[in-house]
CSV table of C-alpha atoms in Angstrom, one decimal:
chain,number,residue,atom,x,y,z
A,1,MET,CA,24.3,-34.8,3.0
A,2,LYS,CA,23.4,-31.5,4.2
A,3,VAL,CA,22.6,-30.9,8.2
A,4,THR,CA,18.7,-30.1,7.0
A,5,GLU,CA,18.6,-33.3,5.9
A,6,ASN,CA,18.0,-36.2,7.8
A,7,LEU,CA,19.9,-36.1,10.9
A,8,GLN,CA,18.6,-38.8,12.7
A,9,GLU,CA,19.6,-41.4,10.4
A,10,PHE,CA,22.7,-39.2,10.2
A,11,TYR,CA,23.6,-39.8,13.6
A,12,GLN,CA,22.7,-43.4,14.1
A,13,ARG,CA,25.1,-44.6,11.3
A,14,LEU,CA,28.2,-42.5,13.1
A,15,GLU,CA,31.1,-44.8,12.9
A,16,ILE,CA,31.6,-47.0,16.1
A,17,GLN,CA,34.9,-47.6,17.5
A,18,PRO,CA,36.4,-49.5,20.6
A,19,ARG,CA,35.2,-48.0,23.7
A,20,GLU,CA,38.3,-47.2,26.9
A,21,SER,CA,38.1,-44.8,29.6
A,22,ILE,CA,40.2,-42.0,28.6
A,23,SER,CA,40.6,-39.2,31.1
A,24,HIS,CA,41.4,-35.5,30.0
A,25,ASN,CA,44.5,-34.9,31.4
A,26,THR,CA,46.6,-38.0,31.3
A,27,PRO,CA,48.1,-38.2,27.9
A,28,HIS,CA,47.2,-41.3,26.1
A,29,ILE,CA,48.0,-42.9,22.7
A,30,ASN,CA,46.9,-46.3,21.4
A,31,VAL,CA,46.8,-48.0,18.1
A,32,PHE,CA,44.6,-51.0,16.9
A,33,GLU,CA,44.1,-51.9,13.2
A,34,ARG,CA,40.8,-52.2,11.4
A,35,GLY,CA,39.7,-55.3,11.1
A,36,ASP,CA,39.6,-55.9,15.6
A,37,CYS,CA,36.8,-53.3,15.9
A,38,LYS,CA,34.0,-54.7,15.1
A,39,ASN,CA,31.2,-54.8,17.8
A,40,LEU,CA,32.5,-52.0,19.4
A,41,LEU,CA,30.8,-49.5,21.5
A,42,PRO,CA,32.3,-46.0,20.4
A,43,TYR,CA,34.0,-43.0,22.1
A,44,SER,CA,32.5,-39.7,22.9
A,45,ARG,CA,34.1,-37.8,20.2
A,46,ARG,CA,35.4,-34.5,22.3
A,47,ASP,CA,37.1,-37.0,24.5
A,48,TYR,CA,39.7,-37.6,21.1
A,49,TYR,CA,41.7,-36.8,17.9
A,50,LYS,CA,42.1,-40.2,15.3
A,51,VAL,CA,44.6,-40.6,12.4
A,52,THR,CA,43.4,-43.7,10.4
A,53,LEU,CA,44.9,-45.9,6.9
A,54,VAL,CA,42.7,-47.1,4.8
A,55,ILE,CA,42.7,-49.5,2.1
A,56,GLY,CA,39.5,-50.8,0.7
A,57,GLU,CA,36.5,-48.7,-1.1
A,58,GLY,CA,34.2,-46.6,0.8
A,59,ARG,CA,32.9,-43.9,1.9
A,60,VAL,CA,32.9,-41.0,4.6
A,61,GLU,CA,30.3,-38.7,5.6
A,62,TYR,CA,30.4,-36.0,7.7
A,63,ALA,CA,27.6,-33.5,8.5
A,64,ASP,CA,28.0,-32.2,5.2
A,65,LYS,CA,29.3,-34.3,2.3
A,66,THR,CA,30.4,-37.1,1.3
A,67,ILE,CA,33.8,-37.9,-0.3
A,68,TYR,CA,34.8,-41.5,-2.1
A,69,ILE,CA,37.6,-43.6,-1.0
A,70,ASP,CA,38.6,-46.1,-3.7
A,71,LYS,CA,42.5,-46.3,-2.9
A,72,PRO,CA,44.7,-45.7,0.2
A,73,ALA,CA,44.2,-42.6,2.0
A,74,LEU,CA,44.5,-41.6,5.3
A,75,LEU,CA,41.7,-39.8,6.7
A,76,PHE,CA,41.8,-37.0,10.1
A,77,SER,CA,38.8,-36.5,12.4
A,78,ASN,CA,39.2,-34.1,15.2
A,79,PRO,CA,37.2,-34.1,18.5
A,80,THR,CA,34.2,-32.0,17.6
A,81,LEU,CA,33.8,-33.5,14.1
A,82,PRO,CA,31.3,-36.6,14.0
A,83,TYR,CA,32.0,-38.9,10.7
A,84,TYR,CA,30.2,-41.8,9.6
A,85,TRP,CA,32.2,-44.3,7.6
A,86,GLN,CA,30.3,-47.0,5.4
A,87,SER,CA,32.5,-49.9,3.7
A,88,ILE,CA,31.7,-50.4,-0.3
A,89,SER,CA,33.8,-53.4,-0.9
A,90,ASP,CA,34.7,-56.6,1.1
A,91,LEU,CA,38.1,-55.9,2.0
A,92,GLN,CA,38.8,-53.7,4.9
A,93,GLN,CA,42.8,-52.5,6.2
A,94,GLY,CA,44.7,-50.9,7.0
A,95,TRP,CA,45.5,-48.9,10.6
A,96,PHE,CA,44.1,-46.4,13.3
A,97,CYS,CA,45.2,-44.5,16.7
A,98,ILE,CA,43.1,-42.7,18.5
A,99,PHE,CA,43.9,-39.6,21.0
A,100,ASN,CA,43.2,-37.0,23.8
A,101,GLU,CA,44.6,-33.3,24.2
A,102,ALA,CA,46.8,-34.4,27.0
A,103,PHE,CA,48.9,-36.1,24.8
A,104,ILE,CA,49.2,-34.2,21.7
A,105,HIS,CA,50.4,-31.1,24.4
A,106,GLN,CA,52.6,-33.4,26.8
A,107,ARG,CA,55.5,-32.0,24.6
A,108,ASP,CA,54.0,-29.3,21.4
A,109,ASN,CA,51.0,-28.5,19.8
A,110,LEU,CA,52.3,-29.1,16.8
A,111,LEU,CA,49.5,-31.2,15.6
A,112,THR,CA,47.0,-29.1,16.5
A,113,GLU,CA,48.6,-25.8,13.9
A,114,LEU,CA,48.2,-28.8,11.6
A,115,PRO,CA,45.7,-27.8,8.8
A,116,MET,CA,44.3,-31.5,9.5
A,117,PHE,CA,43.3,-31.0,12.9
A,118,GLN,CA,42.0,-27.4,11.6
A,119,MET,CA,38.0,-26.7,10.8
A,120,ASN,CA,37.3,-26.2,7.1
A,121,THR,CA,39.9,-28.1,6.1
A,122,GLU,CA,40.6,-30.9,3.9
A,123,LYS,CA,40.3,-34.4,5.9
A,124,VAL,CA,41.3,-37.3,3.5
A,125,TYR,CA,44.5,-37.5,1.6
A,126,PHE,CA,45.4,-39.8,-1.1
A,127,ILE,CA,48.3,-41.9,-0.5
A,128,ASP,CA,51.1,-43.0,-3.5
A,129,GLU,CA,51.7,-47.0,-2.8
A,130,LYS,CA,55.2,-46.2,-2.3
A,131,SER,CA,54.0,-44.3,1.5
A,132,VAL,CA,51.5,-46.5,1.8
A,133,GLY,CA,53.8,-49.8,3.1
A,134,GLU,CA,56.4,-47.2,5.1
A,135,ILE,CA,52.9,-45.9,6.6
A,136,LEU,CA,51.9,-49.1,7.9
A,137,ASP,CA,55.4,-49.9,8.9
A,138,LEU,CA,54.5,-47.4,11.2
A,139,PHE,CA,51.6,-48.3,13.1
A,140,GLN,CA,52.8,-51.0,13.6
A,141,LYS,CA,56.6,-50.0,15.2
A,142,MET,CA,53.3,-47.5,17.5
A,143,LYS,CA,51.5,-50.7,18.1
A,144,TYR,CA,55.2,-52.4,19.3
A,145,GLU,CA,55.6,-49.9,20.7
A,146,SER,CA,52.5,-49.1,22.8
A,147,MET,CA,53.3,-52.2,24.3
A,148,ALA,CA,56.1,-52.1,25.6
A,149,ASN,CA,58.1,-51.6,29.0
A,150,TYR,CA,59.9,-47.7,28.4
A,151,ALA,CA,59.0,-45.4,30.1
A,152,TYR,CA,59.2,-42.5,27.2
A,153,LYS,CA,57.6,-44.8,24.8
A,154,GLN,CA,54.3,-41.9,24.4
A,155,ASP,CA,57.7,-39.7,23.3
A,156,ILE,CA,58.6,-43.0,20.6
A,157,MET,CA,55.0,-42.8,19.8
A,158,ARG,CA,54.7,-39.0,19.5
A,159,ASN,CA,57.9,-39.0,16.5
A,160,TYR,CA,55.7,-41.6,14.8
A,161,LEU,CA,52.3,-40.0,14.8
A,162,HIS,CA,54.0,-37.2,13.3
A,163,LEU,CA,56.0,-39.2,10.5
A,164,ILE,CA,52.9,-39.8,8.9
A,165,VAL,CA,51.1,-36.6,9.7
A,166,HIS,CA,53.4,-35.4,7.5
A,167,TYR,CA,53.3,-38.8,5.4
A,168,ALA,CA,49.9,-36.5,4.1
A,169,LEU,CA,50.8,-33.1,3.8
A,170,LYS,CA,53.6,-34.3,1.2
A,171,SER,CA,50.1,-35.8,-0.9
A,172,PHE,CA,49.6,-32.6,-1.3
A,173,ASN,CA,50.7,-31.4,-4.5
A,174,GLN,CA,52.8,-27.8,-2.8
A,175,SER,CA,49.6,-25.9,-5.4
A,176,GLN,CA,47.2,-26.8,-3.3
A,177,GLN,CA,49.1,-26.7,-0.3
A,178,GLU,CA,49.8,-22.9,-0.5
A,179,VAL,CA,47.1,-21.0,1.1
A,180,PRO,CA,45.9,-17.3,-0.6
A,181,VAL,CA,47.2,-14.1,0.3
A,182,ASN,CA,44.4,-11.8,-0.8
A,183,ALA,CA,43.1,-9.6,1.4
A,184,ASN,CA,39.2,-11.5,1.9
A,185,ALA,CA,41.5,-14.9,2.1
A,186,ARG,CA,42.6,-13.5,5.3
A,187,ILE,CA,39.3,-11.5,6.6
A,188,THR,CA,37.6,-15.0,6.0
A,189,GLN,CA,41.0,-17.0,8.1
A,190,GLN,CA,40.3,-14.9,11.3
A,191,PHE,CA,37.2,-15.1,11.1
A,192,PHE,CA,37.0,-18.6,11.5
A,193,ASP,CA,40.1,-19.2,13.7
A,194,VAL,CA,37.9,-16.6,16.0
A,195,LEU,CA,34.8,-18.9,15.8
A,196,GLU,CA,36.8,-21.4,16.1
A,197,SER,CA,38.5,-20.2,19.1
A,198,GLN,CA,34.8,-19.9,21.4
A,199,PHE,CA,34.5,-23.8,21.4
A,200,PRO,CA,34.0,-26.4,22.4
A,201,ILE,CA,31.8,-26.0,24.4
A,202,ASP,CA,32.4,-28.4,27.8
A,203,SER,CA,31.1,-26.0,30.3
A,204,MET,CA,28.0,-24.9,31.0
A,205,GLN,CA,30.0,-21.8,32.5
A,206,ASN,CA,31.7,-21.1,29.2
A,207,GLN,CA,28.9,-19.6,27.0
A,208,LEU,CA,29.0,-18.1,23.5
A,209,GLN,CA,30.0,-14.5,23.6
A,210,LEU,CA,30.4,-14.1,19.2
A,211,THR,CA,26.7,-15.2,17.8
A,212,THR,CA,26.3,-12.4,14.9
A,213,ALA,CA,27.8,-10.9,11.9
A,214,LYS,CA,28.0,-7.7,14.1
A,215,ASP,CA,29.7,-9.0,17.1
A,216,PHE,CA,32.7,-11.1,14.6
A,217,ALA,CA,33.3,-8.0,13.1
A,218,ASP,CA,34.1,-6.0,15.8
A,219,LYS,CA,35.9,-8.5,17.3
A,220,LEU,CA,38.0,-7.7,14.0
A,221,ASN,CA,37.4,-4.4,14.2
A,222,LEU,CA,36.5,-4.1,10.7
A,223,HIS,CA,32.8,-3.2,9.5
A,224,VAL,CA,30.4,-5.4,9.1
A,225,ASN,CA,29.5,-5.2,5.6
A,226,HIS,CA,33.1,-5.3,4.7
A,227,LEU,CA,33.2,-8.7,6.8
A,228,ASN,CA,30.6,-10.2,5.2
A,229,ARG,CA,31.8,-9.2,2.2
A,230,ALA,CA,35.2,-11.3,2.7
A,231,VAL,CA,33.4,-14.7,3.6
A,232,LYS,CA,31.1,-14.3,0.8
A,233,THR,CA,33.7,-13.9,-1.6
A,234,ILE,CA,35.8,-16.8,-0.3
A,235,THR,CA,33.1,-19.6,1.1
A,236,GLY,CA,30.6,-18.8,-1.3
A,237,LYS,CA,28.2,-18.7,2.0
A,238,THR,CA,27.2,-15.8,4.1
A,239,THR,CA,29.0,-15.0,8.1
A,240,THR,CA,24.9,-16.1,9.5
A,241,GLU,CA,25.3,-18.8,7.4
A,242,HIS,CA,28.9,-20.1,8.9
A,243,ILE,CA,28.2,-18.7,12.7
A,244,ALA,CA,24.9,-20.5,12.6
A,245,HIS,CA,26.2,-23.5,11.1
A,246,ARG,CA,28.9,-24.3,13.9
A,247,ILE,CA,26.1,-23.7,16.3
A,248,VAL,CA,24.0,-26.6,15.2
A,249,LEU,CA,27.2,-29.0,14.8
A,250,GLU,CA,27.6,-27.5,18.7
A,251,ALA,CA,23.9,-28.2,19.7
A,252,ASN,CA,24.1,-32.4,18.3
A,253,GLN,CA,27.2,-32.6,20.5
A,254,LEU,CA,26.0,-31.0,23.6
A,255,LEU,CA,22.5,-33.4,23.2
A,256,THR,CA,24.2,-36.7,22.2
A,257,TYR,CA,27.0,-36.2,25.1
A,258,THR,CA,26.0,-34.3,27.9
A,259,ASP,CA,23.1,-34.9,30.3
A,260,TRP,CA,22.4,-31.2,30.6
A,261,ALA,CA,19.0,-29.1,30.3
A,262,ILE,CA,17.8,-27.9,27.1
A,263,ALA,CA,18.3,-25.1,28.4
A,264,GLU,CA,20.7,-24.9,29.7
A,265,ILE,CA,22.5,-25.8,26.2
A,266,ALA,CA,20.1,-23.1,24.6
A,267,TYR,CA,22.0,-21.0,27.4
A,268,CYS,CA,25.4,-21.6,26.7
A,269,LEU,CA,24.8,-21.4,23.3
A,270,GLY,CA,23.9,-17.6,23.2
A,271,PHE,CA,20.0,-17.9,23.4
A,272,GLU,CA,18.1,-15.6,26.0
A,273,TYR,CA,15.3,-17.9,26.0
A,274,PRO,CA,15.3,-22.0,25.0
A,275,ALA,CA,12.1,-20.8,22.8
A,276,TYR,CA,14.9,-19.0,20.1
A,277,PHE,CA,16.7,-21.8,20.1
A,278,ASN,CA,13.8,-24.7,19.5
A,279,ASN,CA,13.1,-22.3,16.7
A,280,PHE,CA,16.6,-21.8,15.3
A,281,TYR,CA,17.1,-25.3,15.4
A,282,ARG,CA,14.1,-27.1,13.8
A,283,LYS,CA,15.1,-24.1,11.4
A,284,ALA,CA,17.9,-25.4,10.2
A,285,THR,CA,18.0,-28.6,10.5
A,286,GLY,CA,14.2,-29.8,10.1
A,287,ASN,CA,14.4,-31.8,13.8
A,288,LYS,CA,13.2,-30.8,16.8
A,289,PRO,CA,16.5,-30.9,19.8
A,290,LYS,CA,14.2,-33.2,22.1
A,291,GLU,CA,13.9,-35.1,19.6
A,292,LEU,CA,17.8,-35.9,18.5
A,293,ARG,CA,17.8,-36.5,22.6
A,294,LYS,CA,16.0,-39.4,22.0
A,295,LEU,CA,18.7,-41.4,19.0
A,296,GLU,CA,20.4,-44.1,20.9
A,297,LEU,CA,23.8,-44.8,19.5
A,298,VAL,CA,25.0,-48.5,19.1
């Protein structure tokens, strides 16, 4: 699925999750069995990270790609990455946990430094049969601790979560985990690091400062042609395409989960006039910004 295709259908079908009020400043984690979550309302996707053990056939759809899952897998999501899960088989089992940024920063920031919680990295890790049982046991232990009357239970749950994350990393071959070290790869990674450092836009005072390839080249002390060549070589897409795609993703979040006026959203995303934003958004998605505003997430 491409960003430019059928946005309305995609956002109508975003995965439904249990409702629960989460304070941004209060460390929070909760654990659920996947079968317990029918007909419940969604969290705001800007509030939480999620780790899911998927047992059952289905597919996970992001705005730009679809991954088919036909064996046990760990699925990771971050607060800025909407996705939709569609079951294929009747048997759907497993567990998931949700947690906010305050929880992962209460003791350290290890989880946010790992690849599965970064943009433009793998989010699905297929797990061998032996590991499935061990991961199930970890989720069950997390659930048990969540109900315990123990002052340091979140520390225990955090340790279990770390173990689950490392099961995913170990499931990859060493060759898949190795990061290219050539100059083009380093420049491309630096570009994505700077790009992501501007998001999410969570305040009207938080305006995008870098919106063009030249802006990023200047920030990285590179000639713009050098940056464009490196990014194109590694990703197959231009620097401008990546910037536009990321701005569209953030625009979708702001249009869906805030009550900001479209003119305010345009300003925060670096557009001098709302008309410029409207033209940009329509060219990228085929829809006007106000059309996404009309959607109702069930």
